[in-house]
């Protein structure tokens, strides 16, 4: 038998994650059954769940990858840039829609909610840190607590995903993001 | 056999709609199966679908009732007041979450999307009309097209539903709505 190298392991994990992302994107969270995961990934459930404990673990790992990538952009350019990137990548809409489909589960399943919160913590932290620096630089309004600004931006992100997933016009949504950007900026001096 | 009166018909329709709303709220759109609808409503599928053609027709009628009620508030007090009412009625969260669960279906099922758009048209029209009157009265900013303002408010509504359904703190979301209200107002004279 060939030795299972780290490269081989990493490639196998990648294959599973890429297939699972396609499966969730196509069928949505609930309808991405184990059978459909097997078909999209091209491996048996035994092989899949040797690497990831269960469907939720797979889903969380995909969410963690997203959060990591979005946190990088948010730390450098802010959460609004993360949203502009979403508008520019229409092939991601179906996957993004899964974020909405888990809202009910987040409210009703404490273990799932904890797992999700852990994966989203990095993005929240990056957003908070960026807001802190923008405030120090005098670019952010200072009449509203940072926590409220962060909640506002996170709410807009969820709303954007919902409107995109429903088929709204990206160009008009882009004009909405301009409004959002202006509304978190320092207002002094504005006429 | 007793004559089926209009009152009797109306009561039966009400029974079906109320049960269906509870069923969608508890199980979500996809998992509200015909079997579960029968159980929550307390009638056979034959009796239910005598009054409403299918599950989607039932769902649309509930959406139409919502839109009608929300349009009344939106016409009188604006869409932000509709959102404040949502924050004040936590028992509605589970039902509201179904709005998010249909985003994928709206994108991928043209007939469903048309049906939904017809039911939401009344609310959109009420919101547009209210925005027009507010602009005339000089209470609305005039540097952003009305269509963009309406899309902004609809995006915030979807985002609010998502954050509520995920279990966010209503008090902080209320502070976010204050920001939103300010950002659509006439800015002239602000320091």
GROMACS .gro file of C-alpha atoms in nm:
model
  382
    1UNK     CA    1   0.000   0.000   0.000
    2UNK     CA    2   0.127   0.352  -0.084
    3UNK     CA    3   0.214   0.571   0.212
    4UNK     CA    4  -0.043   0.840   0.269
    5UNK     CA    5   0.163   1.157   0.246
    6UNK     CA    6   0.064   1.500   0.379
    7UNK     CA    7   0.023   1.620   0.019
    8UNK     CA    8  -0.215   1.340  -0.054
    9UNK     CA    9  -0.414   1.418   0.261
   10UNK     CA   10  -0.432   1.787   0.177
   11UNK     CA   11  -0.547   1.712  -0.181
   12UNK     CA   12  -0.815   1.477  -0.053
   13UNK     CA   13  -0.941   1.735   0.197
   14UNK     CA   14  -0.947   1.993  -0.083
   15UNK     CA   15  -1.147   1.759  -0.309
   16UNK     CA   16  -1.401   1.704  -0.033
   17UNK     CA   17  -1.435   2.074   0.054
   18UNK     CA   18  -1.467   2.187  -0.309
   19UNK     CA   19  -1.730   1.923  -0.382
   20UNK     CA   20  -1.921   2.002  -0.063
   21UNK     CA   21  -1.924   2.375  -0.148
   22UNK     CA   22  -2.074   2.295  -0.489
   23UNK     CA   23  -2.329   2.064  -0.328
   24UNK     CA   24  -2.444   2.320  -0.068
   25UNK     CA   25  -2.455   2.588  -0.339
   26UNK     CA   26  -2.671   2.375  -0.566
   27UNK     CA   27  -2.913   2.222  -0.316
   28UNK     CA   28  -2.904   2.455  -0.018
   29UNK     CA   29  -2.817   2.356   0.337
   30UNK     CA   30  -3.109   2.124   0.416
   31UNK     CA   31  -3.121   1.947   0.082
   32UNK     CA   32  -2.748   1.877   0.065
   33UNK     CA   33  -2.802   1.522   0.189
   34UNK     CA   34  -2.521   1.274   0.254
   35UNK     CA   35  -2.617   1.096  -0.067
   36UNK     CA   36  -2.586   1.418  -0.268
   37UNK     CA   37  -2.257   1.503  -0.096
   38UNK     CA   38  -2.124   1.161  -0.204
   39UNK     CA   39  -2.229   1.228  -0.564
   40UNK     CA   40  -2.088   1.582  -0.590
   41UNK     CA   41  -1.763   1.498  -0.411
   42UNK     CA   42  -1.718   1.163  -0.587
   43UNK     CA   43  -1.631   0.973  -0.271
   44UNK     CA   44  -1.820   0.739  -0.038
   45UNK     CA   45  -1.961   0.865   0.291
   46UNK     CA   46  -1.698   0.655   0.468
   47UNK     CA   47  -1.415   0.838   0.289
   48UNK     CA   48  -1.576   1.179   0.340
   49UNK     CA   49  -1.650   1.140   0.709
   50UNK     CA   50  -1.304   0.995   0.773
   51UNK     CA   51  -1.179   1.351   0.711
   52UNK     CA   52  -1.473   1.554   0.845
   53UNK     CA   53  -1.686   1.422   1.128
   54UNK     CA   54  -2.027   1.509   0.984
   55UNK     CA   55  -2.216   1.742   0.751
   56UNK     CA   56  -2.206   2.032   0.998
   57UNK     CA   57  -1.829   1.997   1.042
   58UNK     CA   58  -1.791   2.018   0.664
   59UNK     CA   59  -2.018   2.321   0.649
   60UNK     CA   60  -1.831   2.495   0.931
   61UNK     CA   61  -1.495   2.437   0.760
   62UNK     CA   62  -1.629   2.606   0.446
   63UNK     CA   63  -1.763   2.891   0.659
   64UNK     CA   64  -1.421   2.920   0.829
   65UNK     CA   65  -1.247   2.946   0.490
   66UNK     CA   66  -1.492   3.221   0.389
   67UNK     CA   67  -1.448   3.406   0.717
   68UNK     CA   68  -1.067   3.388   0.686
   69UNK     CA   69  -1.072   3.531   0.333
   70UNK     CA   70  -1.328   3.798   0.421
   71UNK     CA   71  -1.138   3.890   0.739
   72UNK     CA   72  -0.824   3.957   0.534
   73UNK     CA   73  -1.015   4.200   0.310
   74UNK     CA   74  -1.207   4.352   0.605
   75UNK     CA   75  -0.886   4.418   0.801
   76UNK     CA   76  -0.723   4.591   0.504
   77UNK     CA   77  -1.013   4.759   0.329
   78UNK     CA   78  -1.322   4.724   0.550
   79UNK     CA   79  -1.639   4.518   0.546
   80UNK     CA   80  -1.793   4.733   0.273
   81UNK     CA   81  -1.515   4.620   0.037
   82UNK     CA   82  -1.604   4.260   0.128
   83UNK     CA   83  -1.957   4.338   0.010
   84UNK     CA   84  -1.836   4.503  -0.310
   85UNK     CA   85  -1.638   4.186  -0.381
   86UNK     CA   86  -1.959   3.985  -0.337
   87UNK     CA   87  -2.136   4.203  -0.595
   88UNK     CA   88  -1.851   4.140  -0.838
   89UNK     CA   89  -1.865   3.760  -0.808
   90UNK     CA   90  -2.213   3.647  -0.917
   91UNK     CA   91  -2.103   3.281  -0.935
   92UNK     CA   92  -2.089   3.287  -0.554
   93UNK     CA   93  -2.457   3.382  -0.503
   94UNK     CA   94  -2.591   3.031  -0.465
   95UNK     CA   95  -2.330   2.943  -0.204
   96UNK     CA   96  -2.389   3.272  -0.021
   97UNK     CA   97  -2.760   3.191   0.001
   98UNK     CA   98  -2.675   2.907   0.242
   99UNK     CA   99  -2.587   3.179   0.497
  100UNK     CA  100  -2.957   3.269   0.505
  101UNK     CA  101  -3.081   2.914   0.521
  102UNK     CA  102  -2.910   2.846   0.854
  103UNK     CA  103  -3.069   3.140   1.040
  104UNK     CA  104  -3.342   2.917   1.183
  105UNK     CA  105  -3.084   2.657   1.290
  106UNK     CA  106  -2.873   2.928   1.455
  107UNK     CA  107  -3.170   3.022   1.672
  108UNK     CA  108  -3.287   2.672   1.756
  109UNK     CA  109  -2.968   2.465   1.779
  110UNK     CA  110  -2.725   2.595   2.048
  111UNK     CA  111  -2.435   2.363   1.948
  112UNK     CA  112  -2.462   2.467   1.583
  113UNK     CA  113  -2.487   2.831   1.688
  114UNK     CA  114  -2.167   2.803   1.898
  115UNK     CA  115  -1.981   2.637   1.611
  116UNK     CA  116  -2.090   2.908   1.370
  117UNK     CA  117  -2.000   3.187   1.613
  118UNK     CA  118  -1.648   3.047   1.654
  119UNK     CA  119  -1.597   3.050   1.276
  120UNK     CA  120  -1.739   3.400   1.236
  121UNK     CA  121  -1.537   3.544   1.527
  122UNK     CA  122  -1.234   3.613   1.308
  123UNK     CA  123  -1.437   3.829   1.069
  124UNK     CA  124  -1.610   4.016   1.352
  125UNK     CA  125  -1.272   4.082   1.516
  126UNK     CA  126  -1.119   4.204   1.188
  127UNK     CA  127  -1.418   4.434   1.131
  128UNK     CA  128  -1.402   4.574   1.485
  129UNK     CA  129  -1.026   4.633   1.459
  130UNK     CA  130  -1.062   4.809   1.124
  131UNK     CA  131  -1.345   5.028   1.264
  132UNK     CA  132  -1.123   5.117   1.564
  133UNK     CA  133  -0.839   5.227   1.338
  134UNK     CA  134  -1.071   5.425   1.109
  135UNK     CA  135  -1.215   5.601   1.411
  136UNK     CA  136  -0.866   5.688   1.538
  137UNK     CA  137  -0.783   5.828   1.194
  138UNK     CA  138  -1.092   6.050   1.212
  139UNK     CA  139  -1.255   5.881   0.914
  140UNK     CA  140  -1.542   5.727   1.108
  141UNK     CA  141  -1.836   5.901   1.272
  142UNK     CA  142  -1.788   5.913   1.649
  143UNK     CA  143  -2.145   5.983   1.758
  144UNK     CA  144  -2.245   5.614   1.737
  145UNK     CA  145  -2.085   5.333   1.944
  146UNK     CA  146  -1.849   5.103   1.750
  147UNK     CA  147  -2.063   4.802   1.838
  148UNK     CA  148  -2.365   4.961   1.672
  149UNK     CA  149  -2.163   5.044   1.359
  150UNK     CA  150  -2.038   4.685   1.338
  151UNK     CA  151  -2.392   4.547   1.383
  152UNK     CA  152  -2.512   4.788   1.114
  153UNK     CA  153  -2.249   4.664   0.867
  154UNK     CA  154  -2.319   4.299   0.950
  155UNK     CA  155  -2.692   4.359   0.902
  156UNK     CA  156  -2.622   4.522   0.565
  157UNK     CA  157  -2.407   4.224   0.466
  158UNK     CA  158  -2.689   3.980   0.545
  159UNK     CA  159  -2.938   4.204   0.363
  160UNK     CA  160  -2.708   4.223   0.062
  161UNK     CA  161  -2.678   3.845   0.048
  162UNK     CA  162  -3.058   3.816   0.068
  163UNK     CA  163  -3.119   4.069  -0.211
  164UNK     CA  164  -2.850   3.913  -0.431
  165UNK     CA  165  -2.982   3.564  -0.372
  166UNK     CA  166  -3.332   3.688  -0.459
  167UNK     CA  167  -3.208   3.824  -0.792
  168UNK     CA  168  -3.184   4.201  -0.731
  169UNK     CA  169  -2.990   4.420  -0.974
  170UNK     CA  170  -2.619   4.434  -0.865
  171UNK     CA  171  -2.580   4.787  -1.004
  172UNK     CA  172  -2.854   4.930  -0.785
  173UNK     CA  173  -2.714   4.738  -0.488
  174UNK     CA  174  -2.379   4.900  -0.558
  175UNK     CA  175  -2.542   5.244  -0.527
  176UNK     CA  176  -2.689   5.127  -0.195
  177UNK     CA  177  -2.340   5.037  -0.072
  178UNK     CA  178  -2.227   5.392  -0.157
  179UNK     CA  179  -2.502   5.518   0.076
  180UNK     CA  180  -2.395   5.275   0.347
  181UNK     CA  181  -2.031   5.380   0.316
  182UNK     CA  182  -2.125   5.745   0.348
  183UNK     CA  183  -2.347   5.678   0.650
  184UNK     CA  184  -2.063   5.535   0.862
  185UNK     CA  185  -1.819   5.814   0.770
  186UNK     CA  186  -1.736   6.118   0.976
  187UNK     CA  187  -2.020   6.363   0.904
  188UNK     CA  188  -1.857   6.687   1.027
  189UNK     CA  189  -1.805   6.943   0.753
  190UNK     CA  190  -2.080   6.795   0.539
  191UNK     CA  191  -2.321   7.052   0.407
  192UNK     CA  192  -7.642   1.822   0.436
  193UNK     CA  193  -7.601   2.173   0.586
  194UNK     CA  194  -7.556   2.455   0.338
  195UNK     CA  195  -7.201   2.579   0.325
  196UNK     CA  196  -7.237   2.949   0.412
  197UNK     CA  197  -6.991   3.225   0.336
  198UNK     CA  198  -6.915   3.251   0.708
  199UNK     CA  199  -6.834   2.886   0.725
  200UNK     CA  200  -6.606   2.915   0.422
  201UNK     CA  201  -6.425   3.217   0.565
  202UNK     CA  202  -6.374   3.039   0.899
  203UNK     CA  203  -6.238   2.731   0.726
  204UNK     CA  204  -5.995   2.941   0.518
  205UNK     CA  205  -5.884   3.120   0.838
  206UNK     CA  206  -5.825   2.785   1.013
  207UNK     CA  207  -5.611   2.667   0.723
  208UNK     CA  208  -5.409   2.988   0.698
  209UNK     CA  209  -5.344   3.013   1.072
  210UNK     CA  210  -5.233   2.650   1.090
  211UNK     CA  211  -5.015   2.685   0.782
  212UNK     CA  212  -4.845   2.993   0.927
  213UNK     CA  213  -4.763   2.800   1.246
  214UNK     CA  214  -4.636   2.507   1.039
  215UNK     CA  215  -4.405   2.722   0.820
  216UNK     CA  216  -4.284   2.906   1.131
  217UNK     CA  217  -4.198   2.584   1.312
  218UNK     CA  218  -4.044   2.380   1.031
  219UNK     CA  219  -3.931   2.637   0.775
  220UNK     CA  220  -4.040   2.650   0.412
  221UNK     CA  221  -3.883   2.325   0.284
  222UNK     CA  222  -3.968   2.110   0.584
  223UNK     CA  223  -4.331   2.217   0.603
  224UNK     CA  224  -4.442   1.904   0.422
  225UNK     CA  225  -4.801   1.826   0.326
  226UNK     CA  226  -4.811   1.573   0.610
  227UNK     CA  227  -4.700   1.835   0.863
  228UNK     CA  228  -4.947   2.088   0.720
  229UNK     CA  229  -5.225   1.834   0.775
  230UNK     CA  230  -5.116   1.785   1.136
  231UNK     CA  231  -5.081   2.155   1.225
  232UNK     CA  232  -5.401   2.258   1.049
  233UNK     CA  233  -5.601   1.957   1.169
  234UNK     CA  234  -5.753   1.883   0.828
  235UNK     CA  235  -5.683   1.630   0.553
  236UNK     CA  236  -5.485   1.730   0.245
  237UNK     CA  237  -5.806   1.696   0.044
  238UNK     CA  238  -5.982   1.955   0.261
  239UNK     CA  239  -5.680   2.189   0.263
  240UNK     CA  240  -5.616   2.181  -0.111
  241UNK     CA  241  -5.987   2.222  -0.181
  242UNK     CA  242  -5.938   2.582  -0.058
  243UNK     CA  243  -5.580   2.646  -0.169
  244UNK     CA  244  -5.440   2.481  -0.478
  245UNK     CA  245  -5.103   2.378  -0.336
  246UNK     CA  246  -4.838   2.455  -0.075
  247UNK     CA  247  -4.704   2.755  -0.269
  248UNK     CA  248  -5.052   2.904  -0.304
  249UNK     CA  249  -5.092   2.877   0.073
  250UNK     CA  250  -4.753   3.035   0.131
  251UNK     CA  251  -4.827   3.320  -0.110
  252UNK     CA  252  -5.159   3.394   0.060
  253UNK     CA  253  -4.976   3.429   0.394
  254UNK     CA  254  -4.718   3.653   0.225
  255UNK     CA  255  -5.001   3.862   0.076
  256UNK     CA  256  -5.158   3.908   0.421
  257UNK     CA  257  -4.819   4.021   0.556
  258UNK     CA  258  -4.761   4.257   0.265
  259UNK     CA  259  -5.108   4.409   0.309
  260UNK     CA  260  -5.054   4.473   0.679
  261UNK     CA  261  -4.701   4.604   0.627
  262UNK     CA  262  -4.813   4.825   0.337
  263UNK     CA  263  -5.069   4.993   0.563
  264UNK     CA  264  -4.798   5.081   0.816
  265UNK     CA  265  -4.546   5.174   0.543
  266UNK     CA  266  -4.792   5.411   0.373
  267UNK     CA  267  -4.871   5.587   0.702
  268UNK     CA  268  -4.543   5.573   0.892
  269UNK     CA  269  -4.277   5.439   0.653
  270UNK     CA  270  -4.087   5.113   0.612
  271UNK     CA  271  -3.864   5.184   0.911
  272UNK     CA  272  -4.172   5.173   1.134
  273UNK     CA  273  -4.255   4.833   0.982
  274UNK     CA  274  -3.910   4.720   1.098
  275UNK     CA  275  -3.956   4.867   1.446
  276UNK     CA  276  -4.280   4.669   1.470
  277UNK     CA  277  -4.085   4.354   1.380
  278UNK     CA  278  -3.839   4.420   1.664
  279UNK     CA  279  -4.130   4.456   1.903
  280UNK     CA  280  -4.290   4.121   1.811
  281UNK     CA  281  -4.037   3.845   1.886
  282UNK     CA  282  -4.302   3.573   1.845
  283UNK     CA  283  -4.297   3.648   1.473
  284UNK     CA  284  -3.924   3.571   1.423
  285UNK     CA  285  -3.966   3.208   1.323
  286UNK     CA  286  -4.227   3.295   1.062
  287UNK     CA  287  -4.016   3.586   0.934
  288UNK     CA  288  -3.722   3.348   0.883
  289UNK     CA  289  -3.917   3.179   0.602
  290UNK     CA  290  -3.861   3.499   0.399
  291UNK     CA  291  -3.491   3.411   0.391
  292UNK     CA  292  -3.542   3.046   0.310
  293UNK     CA  293  -3.712   3.119  -0.020
  294UNK     CA  294  -3.429   3.335  -0.163
  295UNK     CA  295  -3.284   3.038  -0.352
  296UNK     CA  296  -3.627   2.947  -0.489
  297UNK     CA  297  -3.684   3.308  -0.598
  298UNK     CA  298  -3.368   3.289  -0.809
  299UNK     CA  299  -3.421   2.944  -0.954
  300UNK     CA  300  -3.799   2.913  -0.998
  301UNK     CA  301  -3.944   3.182  -1.231
  302UNK     CA  302  -4.310   3.096  -1.161
  303UNK     CA  303  -4.253   3.114  -0.784
  304UNK     CA  304  -4.062   3.438  -0.828
  305UNK     CA  305  -4.349   3.596  -1.026
  306UNK     CA  306  -4.602   3.487  -0.763
  307UNK     CA  307  -4.392   3.635  -0.485
  308UNK     CA  308  -4.333   3.962  -0.675
  309UNK     CA  309  -4.710   4.006  -0.723
  310UNK     CA  310  -4.768   3.968  -0.350
  311UNK     CA  311  -4.483   4.205  -0.258
  312UNK     CA  312  -4.585   4.471  -0.512
  313UNK     CA  313  -4.832   4.633  -0.274
  314UNK     CA  314  -4.562   4.688  -0.009
  315UNK     CA  315  -4.312   4.820  -0.265
  316UNK     CA  316  -4.574   5.060  -0.402
  317UNK     CA  317  -4.668   5.182  -0.053
  318UNK     CA  318  -4.300   5.236   0.031
  319UNK     CA  319  -4.235   5.426  -0.294
  320UNK     CA  320  -4.542   5.644  -0.244
  321UNK     CA  321  -4.444   5.726   0.115
  322UNK     CA  322  -4.087   5.811   0.002
  323UNK     CA  323  -4.229   6.038  -0.270
  324UNK     CA  324  -4.443   6.227  -0.018
  325UNK     CA  325  -4.156   6.256   0.230
  326UNK     CA  326  -3.934   6.396  -0.043
  327UNK     CA  327  -4.199   6.651  -0.140
  328UNK     CA  328  -4.225   6.755   0.224
  329UNK     CA  329  -3.846   6.809   0.230
  330UNK     CA  330  -3.792   6.539   0.492
  331UNK     CA  331  -3.598   6.305   0.262
  332UNK     CA  332  -3.252   6.349   0.119
  333UNK     CA  333  -3.273   6.443  -0.248
  334UNK     CA  334  -2.918   6.359  -0.359
  335UNK     CA  335  -3.000   5.986  -0.402
  336UNK     CA  336  -3.263   5.851  -0.647
  337UNK     CA  337  -3.585   5.726  -0.485
  338UNK     CA  338  -3.531   5.379  -0.630
  339UNK     CA  339  -3.195   5.353  -0.450
  340UNK     CA  340  -3.349   5.467  -0.121
  341UNK     CA  341  -3.624   5.206  -0.156
  342UNK     CA  342  -3.373   4.931  -0.237
  343UNK     CA  343  -3.166   5.042   0.064
  344UNK     CA  344  -3.467   5.014   0.296
  345UNK     CA  345  -3.569   4.675   0.152
  346UNK     CA  346  -3.212   4.549   0.195
  347UNK     CA  347  -3.213   4.668   0.556
  348UNK     CA  348  -3.545   4.489   0.611
  349UNK     CA  349  -3.401   4.160   0.483
  350UNK     CA  350  -3.085   4.211   0.689
  351UNK     CA  351  -3.293   4.283   0.999
  352UNK     CA  352  -3.494   3.965   0.951
  353UNK     CA  353  -3.169   3.768   0.910
  354UNK     CA  354  -3.010   3.914   1.225
  355UNK     CA  355  -3.329   3.866   1.426
  356UNK     CA  356  -3.369   3.510   1.306
  357UNK     CA  357  -3.005   3.444   1.399
  358UNK     CA  358  -3.068   3.564   1.754
  359UNK     CA  359  -2.914   3.916   1.757
  360UNK     CA  360  -2.997   4.155   2.040
  361UNK     CA  361  -3.316   4.355   1.951
  362UNK     CA  362  -3.194   4.658   2.147
  363UNK     CA  363  -2.876   4.693   1.943
  364UNK     CA  364  -3.075   4.639   1.624
  365UNK     CA  365  -3.303   4.922   1.734
  366UNK     CA  366  -2.998   5.153   1.754
  367UNK     CA  367  -2.906   5.038   1.402
  368UNK     CA  368  -3.254   5.141   1.280
  369UNK     CA  369  -3.195   5.488   1.427
  370UNK     CA  370  -2.883   5.511   1.207
  371UNK     CA  371  -3.079   5.393   0.904
  372UNK     CA  372  -3.355   5.647   0.967
  373UNK     CA  373  -3.102   5.927   0.992
  374UNK     CA  374  -2.924   5.819   0.674
  375UNK     CA  375  -3.234   5.858   0.453
  376UNK     CA  376  -3.326   6.197   0.599
  377UNK     CA  377  -3.253   6.536   0.449
  378UNK     CA  378  -2.891   6.607   0.542
  379UNK     CA  379  -2.880   6.984   0.475
  380UNK     CA  380  -2.811   7.191   0.781
  381UNK     CA  381  -2.650   6.899   0.962
  382UNK     CA  382  -2.319   6.983   1.121
   0.00000   0.00000   0.00000
